[in-house]
């Protein structure tokens, strides 16, 4: 085990928590049942991968990481602000697309930063990137 492995897993765990939280926050505003189903399926995929990341962190006797409070607060403010003025599926899709893009960008940066992480940890990060890209592709039609 090396510190890169733990750091990458912690960042994945934090990103997963942020994704699940964001999806949960927008769900009450979703009108289209297909979009709602797509978001729920992605939230479930995030949760399953989150459990795996958590188990790996326990295996390495490392603590999980909560999303940074400032990042979480800014995300909540953006969601509330945009939905206050426009409660529709287009706004939800736009917010989720922004989140997915930010997630992919951050995870790619962490993969580059923590090059010595185990293949197991890199796999978690790459699968999370895949989940984010898939959601981004699926909700594009609602923009």
Short mmCIF file of N, CA and C in Angstrom, two decimals:
data_model
loop_
_atom_site.label_atom_id
_atom_site.label_comp_id
_atom_site.label_asym_id
_atom_site.label_seq_id
_atom_site.Cartn_x
_atom_site.Cartn_y
_atom_site.Cartn_z
N UNK A 1 0.84 -1.17 0.00
CA UNK A 1 0.00 0.00 0.00
C UNK A 1 0.88 1.24 0.00
N UNK A 2 0.44 2.25 -0.74
CA UNK A 2 1.18 3.51 -0.73
C UNK A 2 0.19 4.66 -0.53
N UNK A 3 0.72 5.81 -0.22
CA UNK A 3 -0.15 6.94 0.08
C UNK A 3 -0.96 7.38 -1.14
N UNK A 4 -0.43 7.18 -2.35
CA UNK A 4 -1.18 7.54 -3.55
C UNK A 4 -2.48 6.74 -3.64
N UNK A 5 -2.42 5.48 -3.25
CA UNK A 5 -3.61 4.63 -3.29
C UNK A 5 -4.69 5.19 -2.36
N UNK A 6 -4.30 5.49 -1.14
CA UNK A 6 -5.25 6.02 -0.16
C UNK A 6 -5.79 7.37 -0.61
N UNK A 7 -4.91 8.23 -1.08
CA UNK A 7 -5.35 9.56 -1.50
C UNK A 7 -6.33 9.48 -2.67
N UNK A 8 -6.06 8.62 -3.65
CA UNK A 8 -6.96 8.48 -4.79
C UNK A 8 -8.30 7.92 -4.35
N UNK A 9 -8.28 6.91 -3.51
CA UNK A 9 -9.54 6.32 -3.02
C UNK A 9 -10.34 7.34 -2.20
N UNK A 10 -9.65 8.13 -1.42
CA UNK A 10 -10.35 9.15 -0.62
C UNK A 10 -11.01 10.19 -1.52
N UNK A 11 -10.32 10.59 -2.56
CA UNK A 11 -10.90 11.58 -3.49
C UNK A 11 -12.09 10.97 -4.24
N UNK A 12 -11.98 9.71 -4.62
CA UNK A 12 -13.11 9.03 -5.27
C UNK A 12 -14.30 8.96 -4.32
N UNK A 13 -14.03 8.57 -3.09
CA UNK A 13 -15.09 8.47 -2.08
C UNK A 13 -15.78 9.81 -1.87
N UNK A 14 -15.01 10.86 -1.78
CA UNK A 14 -15.55 12.20 -1.60
C UNK A 14 -16.39 12.61 -2.82
N UNK A 15 -15.87 12.35 -4.00
CA UNK A 15 -16.60 12.70 -5.23
C UNK A 15 -17.90 11.94 -5.36
N UNK A 16 -17.89 10.68 -4.96
CA UNK A 16 -19.10 9.87 -5.00
C UNK A 16 -20.15 10.46 -4.06
N UNK A 17 -19.72 10.83 -2.86
CA UNK A 17 -20.65 11.43 -1.90
C UNK A 17 -21.25 12.72 -2.46
N UNK A 18 -20.42 13.52 -3.11
CA UNK A 18 -20.89 14.77 -3.70
C UNK A 18 -21.90 14.49 -4.82
N UNK A 19 -21.61 13.49 -5.63
CA UNK A 19 -22.52 13.13 -6.72
C UNK A 19 -23.87 12.65 -6.21
N UNK A 20 -23.85 11.76 -5.24
CA UNK A 20 -25.09 11.23 -4.67
C UNK A 20 -25.90 12.37 -4.04
N UNK A 21 -25.22 13.23 -3.32
CA UNK A 21 -25.88 14.36 -2.67
C UNK A 21 -26.52 15.29 -3.71
N UNK A 22 -25.80 15.59 -4.76
CA UNK A 22 -26.32 16.50 -5.79
C UNK A 22 -27.53 15.90 -6.51
N UNK A 23 -27.45 14.63 -6.82
CA UNK A 23 -28.60 13.98 -7.48
C UNK A 23 -29.81 14.03 -6.55
N UNK A 24 -29.59 13.73 -5.29
CA UNK A 24 -30.69 13.75 -4.32
C UNK A 24 -31.32 15.14 -4.21
N UNK A 25 -30.47 16.17 -4.27
CA UNK A 25 -30.97 17.55 -4.14
C UNK A 25 -31.85 17.97 -5.30
N UNK A 26 -31.56 17.49 -6.51
CA UNK A 26 -32.35 17.92 -7.68
C UNK A 26 -33.58 17.06 -7.93
N UNK A 27 -33.61 15.87 -7.36
CA UNK A 27 -34.71 14.94 -7.66
C UNK A 27 -36.12 15.52 -7.45
N UNK A 28 -36.36 16.29 -6.40
CA UNK A 28 -37.72 16.82 -6.22
C UNK A 28 -38.17 17.74 -7.35
N UNK A 29 -37.25 18.24 -8.16
CA UNK A 29 -37.58 19.17 -9.23
C UNK A 29 -37.75 18.49 -10.59
N UNK A 30 -37.44 17.21 -10.67
CA UNK A 30 -37.49 16.49 -11.94
C UNK A 30 -38.94 16.12 -12.27
N UNK A 31 -39.36 16.48 -13.46
CA UNK A 31 -40.73 16.19 -13.89
C UNK A 31 -40.79 14.97 -14.81
N UNK A 32 -39.84 14.85 -15.71
CA UNK A 32 -39.83 13.76 -16.69
C UNK A 32 -39.44 12.44 -16.01
N UNK A 33 -40.27 11.43 -16.20
CA UNK A 33 -40.03 10.15 -15.53
C UNK A 33 -38.78 9.44 -16.04
N UNK A 34 -38.48 9.59 -17.33
CA UNK A 34 -37.26 8.98 -17.86
C UNK A 34 -36.00 9.61 -17.25
N UNK A 35 -36.04 10.94 -17.13
CA UNK A 35 -34.91 11.63 -16.52
C UNK A 35 -34.78 11.21 -15.06
N UNK A 36 -35.90 11.12 -14.37
CA UNK A 36 -35.90 10.70 -12.97
C UNK A 36 -35.30 9.30 -12.84
N UNK A 37 -35.70 8.40 -13.73
CA UNK A 37 -35.19 7.03 -13.72
C UNK A 37 -33.68 7.00 -14.01
N UNK A 38 -33.25 7.80 -14.96
CA UNK A 38 -31.83 7.88 -15.30
C UNK A 38 -31.01 8.38 -14.11
N UNK A 39 -31.50 9.42 -13.45
CA UNK A 39 -30.79 9.96 -12.29
C UNK A 39 -30.76 8.96 -11.14
N UNK A 40 -31.88 8.28 -10.91
CA UNK A 40 -31.91 7.27 -9.84
C UNK A 40 -30.94 6.13 -10.12
N UNK A 41 -30.88 5.70 -11.38
CA UNK A 41 -29.96 4.62 -11.75
C UNK A 41 -28.52 5.05 -11.54
N UNK A 42 -28.20 6.29 -11.89
CA UNK A 42 -26.84 6.79 -11.70
C UNK A 42 -26.52 6.91 -10.22
N UNK A 43 -27.49 7.37 -9.45
CA UNK A 43 -27.28 7.48 -8.00
C UNK A 43 -26.99 6.10 -7.41
N UNK A 44 -27.71 5.09 -7.88
CA UNK A 44 -27.46 3.71 -7.42
C UNK A 44 -26.07 3.23 -7.81
N UNK A 45 -25.65 3.54 -9.05
CA UNK A 45 -24.30 3.16 -9.49
C UNK A 45 -23.24 3.84 -8.63
N UNK A 46 -23.46 5.11 -8.34
CA UNK A 46 -22.53 5.84 -7.47
C UNK A 46 -22.45 5.16 -6.10
N UNK A 47 -23.61 4.80 -5.56
CA UNK A 47 -23.66 4.20 -4.21
C UNK A 47 -22.92 2.86 -4.17
N UNK A 48 -23.11 2.04 -5.19
CA UNK A 48 -22.43 0.75 -5.24
C UNK A 48 -20.91 0.95 -5.30
N UNK A 49 -20.47 1.86 -6.15
CA UNK A 49 -19.04 2.13 -6.25
C UNK A 49 -18.52 2.78 -4.97
N UNK A 50 -19.35 3.60 -4.34
CA UNK A 50 -18.98 4.21 -3.06
C UNK A 50 -18.74 3.16 -1.99
N UNK A 51 -19.60 2.13 -1.97
CA UNK A 51 -19.40 1.04 -1.01
C UNK A 51 -18.08 0.33 -1.26
N UNK A 52 -17.76 0.13 -2.53
CA UNK A 52 -16.50 -0.53 -2.88
C UNK A 52 -15.30 0.32 -2.45
N UNK A 53 -15.37 1.62 -2.73
CA UNK A 53 -14.27 2.51 -2.33
C UNK A 53 -14.13 2.53 -0.81
N UNK A 54 -15.24 2.55 -0.12
CA UNK A 54 -15.22 2.55 1.35
C UNK A 54 -14.57 1.27 1.88
N UNK A 55 -14.92 0.13 1.31
CA UNK A 55 -14.33 -1.15 1.74
C UNK A 55 -12.82 -1.16 1.50
N UNK A 56 -12.40 -0.60 0.38
CA UNK A 56 -10.96 -0.56 0.10
C UNK A 56 -10.25 0.36 1.09
N UNK A 57 -10.87 1.47 1.43
CA UNK A 57 -10.27 2.35 2.42
C UNK A 57 -10.15 1.64 3.77
N UNK A 58 -11.17 0.88 4.15
CA UNK A 58 -11.10 0.11 5.39
C UNK A 58 -9.98 -0.93 5.32
N UNK A 59 -9.85 -1.55 4.16
CA UNK A 59 -8.79 -2.55 3.96
C UNK A 59 -7.42 -1.93 4.20
N UNK A 60 -7.25 -0.69 3.78
CA UNK A 60 -5.97 0.00 3.97
C UNK A 60 -5.92 0.78 5.28
N UNK A 61 -6.93 0.56 6.13
CA UNK A 61 -7.00 1.23 7.44
C UNK A 61 -6.93 2.75 7.30
N UNK A 62 -7.64 3.26 6.30
CA UNK A 62 -7.67 4.70 6.04
C UNK A 62 -9.10 5.22 6.23
N UNK A 63 -9.19 6.47 6.58
CA UNK A 63 -10.49 7.09 6.78
C UNK A 63 -11.07 7.57 5.46
N UNK A 64 -12.40 7.64 5.43
CA UNK A 64 -13.06 8.19 4.25
C UNK A 64 -12.88 9.70 4.26
N UNK A 65 -13.29 10.33 3.19
CA UNK A 65 -13.16 11.78 3.10
C UNK A 65 -14.51 12.37 2.71
N UNK A 66 -14.93 13.34 3.47
CA UNK A 66 -16.15 14.06 3.15
C UNK A 66 -15.81 15.13 2.11
N UNK A 67 -16.77 15.49 1.28
CA UNK A 67 -16.52 16.60 0.35
C UNK A 67 -16.15 17.85 1.14
N UNK A 68 -15.31 18.67 0.57
CA UNK A 68 -14.89 19.90 1.23
C UNK A 68 -16.13 20.75 1.52
N UNK A 69 -16.25 21.26 2.74
CA UNK A 69 -17.44 22.04 3.10
C UNK A 69 -17.72 23.22 2.18
N UNK A 70 -16.68 23.89 1.72
CA UNK A 70 -16.87 25.03 0.82
C UNK A 70 -17.41 24.54 -0.53
N UNK A 71 -16.87 23.45 -1.04
CA UNK A 71 -17.35 22.90 -2.31
C UNK A 71 -18.80 22.47 -2.18
N UNK A 72 -19.13 21.82 -1.08
CA UNK A 72 -20.50 21.38 -0.87
C UNK A 72 -21.44 22.58 -0.77
N UNK A 73 -21.04 23.60 -0.03
CA UNK A 73 -21.87 24.79 0.13
C UNK A 73 -22.07 25.50 -1.20
N UNK A 74 -21.01 25.61 -1.98
CA UNK A 74 -21.12 26.27 -3.29
C UNK A 74 -22.03 25.47 -4.21
N UNK A 75 -21.92 24.16 -4.18
CA UNK A 75 -22.79 23.31 -4.99
C UNK A 75 -24.25 23.50 -4.58
N UNK A 76 -24.51 23.49 -3.29
CA UNK A 76 -25.87 23.68 -2.80
C UNK A 76 -26.42 25.04 -3.20
N UNK A 77 -25.59 26.08 -3.09
CA UNK A 77 -26.04 27.43 -3.46
C UNK A 77 -26.36 27.50 -4.95
N UNK A 78 -25.53 26.87 -5.77
CA UNK A 78 -25.76 26.90 -7.21
C UNK A 78 -27.05 26.16 -7.55
N UNK A 79 -27.26 25.00 -6.93
CA UNK A 79 -28.47 24.22 -7.19
C UNK A 79 -29.71 25.02 -6.77
N UNK A 80 -29.69 25.53 -5.54
CA UNK A 80 -30.83 26.31 -5.05
C UNK A 80 -31.07 27.54 -5.90
N UNK A 81 -30.01 28.25 -6.21
CA UNK A 81 -30.14 29.49 -6.99
C UNK A 81 -30.74 29.26 -8.36
N UNK A 82 -30.22 28.30 -9.07
CA UNK A 82 -30.72 28.05 -10.42
C UNK A 82 -32.15 27.49 -10.41
N UNK A 83 -32.42 26.61 -9.46
CA UNK A 83 -33.76 26.01 -9.44
C UNK A 83 -34.81 26.98 -8.88
N UNK A 84 -34.38 27.99 -8.14
CA UNK A 84 -35.31 28.98 -7.62
C UNK A 84 -35.96 29.74 -8.78
N UNK A 85 -35.18 29.99 -9.82
CA UNK A 85 -35.67 30.78 -10.94
C UNK A 85 -36.22 29.93 -12.08
N UNK A 86 -35.86 28.66 -12.10
CA UNK A 86 -36.26 27.83 -13.23
C UNK A 86 -36.34 26.37 -12.81
N UNK A 87 -37.49 25.98 -12.29
CA UNK A 87 -37.69 24.60 -11.83
C UNK A 87 -38.14 23.74 -13.01
N UNK A 88 -37.18 23.32 -13.82
CA UNK A 88 -37.54 22.44 -14.93
C UNK A 88 -36.42 21.44 -15.22
N UNK A 89 -36.74 20.49 -16.06
CA UNK A 89 -35.79 19.42 -16.36
C UNK A 89 -34.55 19.93 -17.08
N UNK A 90 -34.70 20.98 -17.86
CA UNK A 90 -33.54 21.55 -18.56
C UNK A 90 -32.53 22.09 -17.55
N UNK A 91 -33.01 22.75 -16.52
CA UNK A 91 -32.13 23.29 -15.49
C UNK A 91 -31.46 22.16 -14.72
N UNK A 92 -32.23 21.13 -14.39
CA UNK A 92 -31.66 19.97 -13.69
C UNK A 92 -30.57 19.33 -14.55
N UNK A 93 -30.86 19.13 -15.83
CA UNK A 93 -29.88 18.51 -16.72
C UNK A 93 -28.62 19.37 -16.83
N UNK A 94 -28.81 20.68 -16.88
CA UNK A 94 -27.66 21.58 -16.95
C UNK A 94 -26.80 21.49 -15.70
N UNK A 95 -27.45 21.50 -14.54
CA UNK A 95 -26.72 21.38 -13.28
C UNK A 95 -25.97 20.06 -13.19
N UNK A 96 -26.62 18.98 -13.58
CA UNK A 96 -25.98 17.66 -13.51
C UNK A 96 -24.84 17.54 -14.51
N UNK A 97 -25.01 18.15 -15.68
CA UNK A 97 -23.95 18.13 -16.68
C UNK A 97 -22.72 18.86 -16.15
N UNK A 98 -22.95 20.02 -15.54
CA UNK A 98 -21.82 20.76 -14.95
C UNK A 98 -21.12 19.92 -13.89
N UNK A 99 -21.90 19.24 -13.05
CA UNK A 99 -21.32 18.40 -12.01
C UNK A 99 -20.53 17.23 -12.58
N UNK A 100 -21.09 16.60 -13.60
CA UNK A 100 -20.38 15.47 -14.23
C UNK A 100 -19.06 15.93 -14.84
N UNK A 101 -19.10 17.06 -15.53
CA UNK A 101 -17.88 17.58 -16.15
C UNK A 101 -16.83 17.91 -15.10
N UNK A 102 -17.26 18.51 -14.00
CA UNK A 102 -16.33 18.83 -12.93
C UNK A 102 -15.76 17.55 -12.32
N UNK A 103 -16.61 16.54 -12.15
CA UNK A 103 -16.15 15.27 -11.60
C UNK A 103 -15.11 14.60 -12.48
N UNK A 104 -15.38 14.54 -13.77
CA UNK A 104 -14.44 13.92 -14.71
C UNK A 104 -13.11 14.68 -14.71
N UNK A 105 -13.20 15.99 -14.71
CA UNK A 105 -11.98 16.81 -14.70
C UNK A 105 -11.17 16.56 -13.43
N UNK A 106 -11.82 16.58 -12.29
CA UNK A 106 -11.12 16.37 -11.01
C UNK A 106 -10.52 14.97 -10.93
N UNK A 107 -11.31 13.98 -11.29
CA UNK A 107 -10.82 12.60 -11.21
C UNK A 107 -9.64 12.37 -12.15
N UNK A 108 -9.69 12.96 -13.32
CA UNK A 108 -8.58 12.83 -14.27
C UNK A 108 -7.32 13.46 -13.69
N UNK A 109 -7.50 14.61 -13.04
CA UNK A 109 -6.36 15.27 -12.39
C UNK A 109 -5.79 14.39 -11.28
N UNK A 110 -6.68 13.77 -10.48
CA UNK A 110 -6.21 12.91 -9.39
C UNK A 110 -5.50 11.68 -9.92
N UNK A 111 -5.98 11.12 -11.02
CA UNK A 111 -5.29 9.97 -11.62
C UNK A 111 -3.88 10.35 -12.04
N UNK A 112 -3.74 11.56 -12.56
CA UNK A 112 -2.41 12.03 -12.96
C UNK A 112 -1.53 12.34 -11.75
N UNK A 113 -2.15 12.86 -10.71
CA UNK A 113 -1.41 13.25 -9.51
C UNK A 113 -0.95 12.04 -8.70
N UNK A 114 -1.81 11.03 -8.61
CA UNK A 114 -1.51 9.85 -7.78
C UNK A 114 -1.15 8.66 -8.66
N UNK A 115 -0.10 8.84 -9.43
CA UNK A 115 0.35 7.84 -10.41
C UNK A 115 0.75 6.51 -9.77
N UNK A 116 1.19 6.54 -8.53
CA UNK A 116 1.67 5.32 -7.89
C UNK A 116 0.55 4.52 -7.20
N UNK A 117 -0.69 4.98 -7.36
CA UNK A 117 -1.82 4.26 -6.77
C UNK A 117 -1.91 2.86 -7.39
N UNK A 118 -2.46 1.94 -6.64
CA UNK A 118 -2.62 0.58 -7.15
C UNK A 118 -3.61 0.56 -8.31
N UNK A 119 -3.53 -0.49 -9.10
CA UNK A 119 -4.48 -0.65 -10.20
C UNK A 119 -5.91 -0.75 -9.68
N UNK A 120 -6.07 -1.30 -8.50
CA UNK A 120 -7.39 -1.42 -7.88
C UNK A 120 -7.99 -0.03 -7.64
N UNK A 121 -7.20 0.88 -7.11
CA UNK A 121 -7.67 2.25 -6.85
C UNK A 121 -7.90 2.99 -8.17
N UNK A 122 -7.00 2.81 -9.12
CA UNK A 122 -7.18 3.44 -10.43
C UNK A 122 -8.44 2.93 -11.13
N UNK A 123 -8.75 1.67 -10.92
CA UNK A 123 -9.97 1.10 -11.50
C UNK A 123 -11.21 1.78 -10.94
N UNK A 124 -11.22 2.04 -9.63
CA UNK A 124 -12.35 2.73 -9.01
C UNK A 124 -12.50 4.11 -9.64
N UNK A 125 -11.40 4.83 -9.78
CA UNK A 125 -11.44 6.18 -10.36
C UNK A 125 -11.92 6.13 -11.81
N UNK A 126 -11.41 5.19 -12.57
CA UNK A 126 -11.82 5.09 -13.98
C UNK A 126 -13.29 4.68 -14.13
N UNK A 127 -13.76 3.81 -13.25
CA UNK A 127 -15.18 3.44 -13.30
C UNK A 127 -16.06 4.61 -12.90
N UNK A 128 -15.60 5.41 -11.95
CA UNK A 128 -16.37 6.60 -11.58
C UNK A 128 -16.41 7.60 -12.73
N UNK A 129 -15.31 7.77 -13.41
CA UNK A 129 -15.29 8.63 -14.60
C UNK A 129 -16.30 8.10 -15.61
N UNK A 130 -16.33 6.79 -15.79
CA UNK A 130 -17.28 6.19 -16.73
C UNK A 130 -18.73 6.45 -16.34
N UNK A 131 -19.03 6.35 -15.06
CA UNK A 131 -20.39 6.62 -14.57
C UNK A 131 -20.77 8.07 -14.85
N UNK A 132 -19.84 8.98 -14.59
CA UNK A 132 -20.09 10.41 -14.82
C UNK A 132 -20.29 10.69 -16.31
N UNK A 133 -19.45 10.11 -17.16
CA UNK A 133 -19.58 10.33 -18.60
C UNK A 133 -20.88 9.74 -19.13
N UNK A 134 -21.25 8.58 -18.64
CA UNK A 134 -22.50 7.94 -19.06
C UNK A 134 -23.70 8.81 -18.69
N UNK A 135 -23.73 9.31 -17.46
CA UNK A 135 -24.83 10.17 -17.05
C UNK A 135 -24.86 11.43 -17.91
N UNK A 136 -23.72 12.01 -18.14
CA UNK A 136 -23.63 13.21 -18.98
C UNK A 136 -24.24 12.94 -20.36
N UNK A 137 -23.89 11.82 -20.97
CA UNK A 137 -24.42 11.46 -22.27
C UNK A 137 -25.94 11.23 -22.23
N UNK A 138 -26.40 10.58 -21.18
CA UNK A 138 -27.83 10.24 -21.09
C UNK A 138 -28.72 11.45 -20.87
N UNK A 139 -28.21 12.46 -20.19
CA UNK A 139 -29.08 13.61 -19.89
C UNK A 139 -28.93 14.75 -20.90
N UNK A 140 -28.03 14.61 -21.81
CA UNK A 140 -27.81 15.66 -22.82
C UNK A 140 -29.10 16.01 -23.56
N UNK A 141 -29.95 15.03 -23.77
CA UNK A 141 -31.20 15.26 -24.52
C UNK A 141 -32.17 16.20 -23.77
N UNK A 142 -31.95 16.41 -22.49
CA UNK A 142 -32.83 17.26 -21.71
C UNK A 142 -32.34 18.70 -21.62
N UNK A 143 -31.17 18.98 -22.19
CA UNK A 143 -30.63 20.35 -22.14
C UNK A 143 -31.42 21.28 -23.06
#
